[in-house]
Amino acid sequence: MKAVEELFPQSLRRTLVELRRTLHRYPELSGKEERTAAALHAALARIEPGPARLERVAGTGVVARIPGRDGSRAPVAVRGDIDALPISESTGLSFASEHPGVMHACGHDVHATWAVGAAHLLAARPAAGDVLILLQPAEETGRGANAVLESGALDGVAAIFGAHVDRRFAVGEVVAQEGPLAAAADTFEIELVGSGAHGARPHEAADPIVGAAALIGALQTIVARRVNPAYPAVVSVGSVRAGSAPNVIPDRATLTGTLRATDPDTRRLLVEEVRRIAEATAAVYRLNANFSIELGPPPLVNPPEPAGWARRAATAVLGDAGVVPLGFVNMGGEDFAAYLERIPGCFLRIGAREPGGEPIPAHSPRFYAAEESIFVGAAVLAETARIASEAVS
Ligand code: NI
């Protein structure tokens, strides 16, 4: 950790802490990060020597191009996401949210700050080639990464890196490894359509509520009986809507739920099986099933070579003891996976629990990342960009 502290002069420490606190105090929801984007644009514009290019992308995103020693090399990118969640904060922090019902409960205030911190470090000690610092909007809705890709801002980028704060790990611990790091997160909706009748005369109805009850049970057999137990998967029904009165059989019932898998084959299997079981169960109960799926982020799987660069960087910054295994399968989704479908790269997890602190889960109203994680994330991402930039050209 001493090596990290030496990288940040007092004035830069103050700048980054102040930026993080401002972002945390004024959180904004996905796609509405206007004030956040303006603050980040201003923070990047103040870096000395200045970015070769600084522009808004994908609505409320910002990209800064930090010059390398040789501008003719293919650039690499460092991404920090910037959006907040519709949660009322109860951290008790002195810089707690002043936007009612909105909160940085996933640590993106720190992700954005360490991307700016990495820009400072790379301006002071440039990589071989240019580095794009990407502040990405709308991670929580799973739409931001695709919007950035569509904008063309990453065309020609040779490698991309990003990270997430994690209070299951102490400040100074970093996960930088190949393989699965986050799950695909797809959303399904099933509308069961029958015909309504008086609750006293069920034989005149085709009852979607009884069909929905059977369907919810049948969906639980997918993970238990169809997915290879060696591959993690989740099928959760999260909402059930039907009916308006105790003595009325309604004509339709609607279920929604989430599907999680860490590999593409299991992901496809879950979608096919939910559809098949929905249609077959509907037929048994004389109903029709309207099935729809909204594909979210794909599984996030770090390829070996870029993961090796990130690991080398983390070891250089924190020593061998600072690089720790993930140690569990993460069934959360992360839209950074969309970049990795097109560009080599690695997604890391950065320890964010202060000494004596609790492992508060992300998306809790009590969640915050320890302040010192700003500097670890910035230092590791800057060094990863330097090692990758050297390696890709
Ligand atoms: Ni997050």
Short mmCIF file of N, CA, C and O and ligand atoms in Angstrom, two decimals, residues 81 106 108 111 139-140 164 334 363, ligand 1:
data_model
loop_
_atom_site.label_atom_id
_atom_site.label_comp_id
_atom_site.label_asym_id
_atom_site.label_seq_id
_atom_site.Cartn_x
_atom_site.Cartn_y
_atom_site.Cartn_z
N ASP A 81 -17.64 3.20 -14.94
CA ASP A 81 -19.06 3.50 -15.13
C ASP A 81 -19.48 4.56 -14.11
O ASP A 81 -18.83 4.74 -13.08
N CYS A 106 -23.67 1.28 -5.74
CA CYS A 106 -22.88 0.24 -6.41
C CYS A 106 -21.44 0.71 -6.61
O CYS A 106 -20.66 0.06 -7.29
N HIS A 108 -20.17 3.28 -8.23
CA HIS A 108 -19.74 3.85 -9.51
C HIS A 108 -19.14 5.25 -9.32
O HIS A 108 -18.43 5.73 -10.20
N HIS A 111 -15.66 4.23 -9.18
CA HIS A 111 -15.19 3.78 -10.50
C HIS A 111 -14.85 4.99 -11.40
O HIS A 111 -13.84 5.00 -12.09
N GLU A 139 -24.73 1.81 -16.86
CA GLU A 139 -24.34 0.40 -16.67
C GLU A 139 -25.48 -0.39 -16.04
O GLU A 139 -25.71 -1.55 -16.38
N GLU A 140 -26.19 0.24 -15.10
CA GLU A 140 -27.20 -0.49 -14.32
C GLU A 140 -28.35 -0.99 -15.19
O GLU A 140 -28.98 -1.98 -14.85
N HIS A 164 -14.60 -3.31 -10.63
CA HIS A 164 -15.71 -3.02 -9.72
C HIS A 164 -15.19 -3.04 -8.28
O HIS A 164 -14.40 -3.92 -7.93
N GLU A 334 -22.88 -7.66 -15.49
CA GLU A 334 -21.98 -6.50 -15.64
C GLU A 334 -21.88 -6.22 -17.14
O GLU A 334 -21.46 -7.08 -17.90
N HIS A 363 -25.69 -2.50 -3.80
CA HIS A 363 -27.14 -2.27 -3.95
C HIS A 363 -27.86 -2.24 -2.60
O HIS A 363 -29.09 -2.24 -2.54
NI NI B 1 -21.99 -1.82 -10.27
#
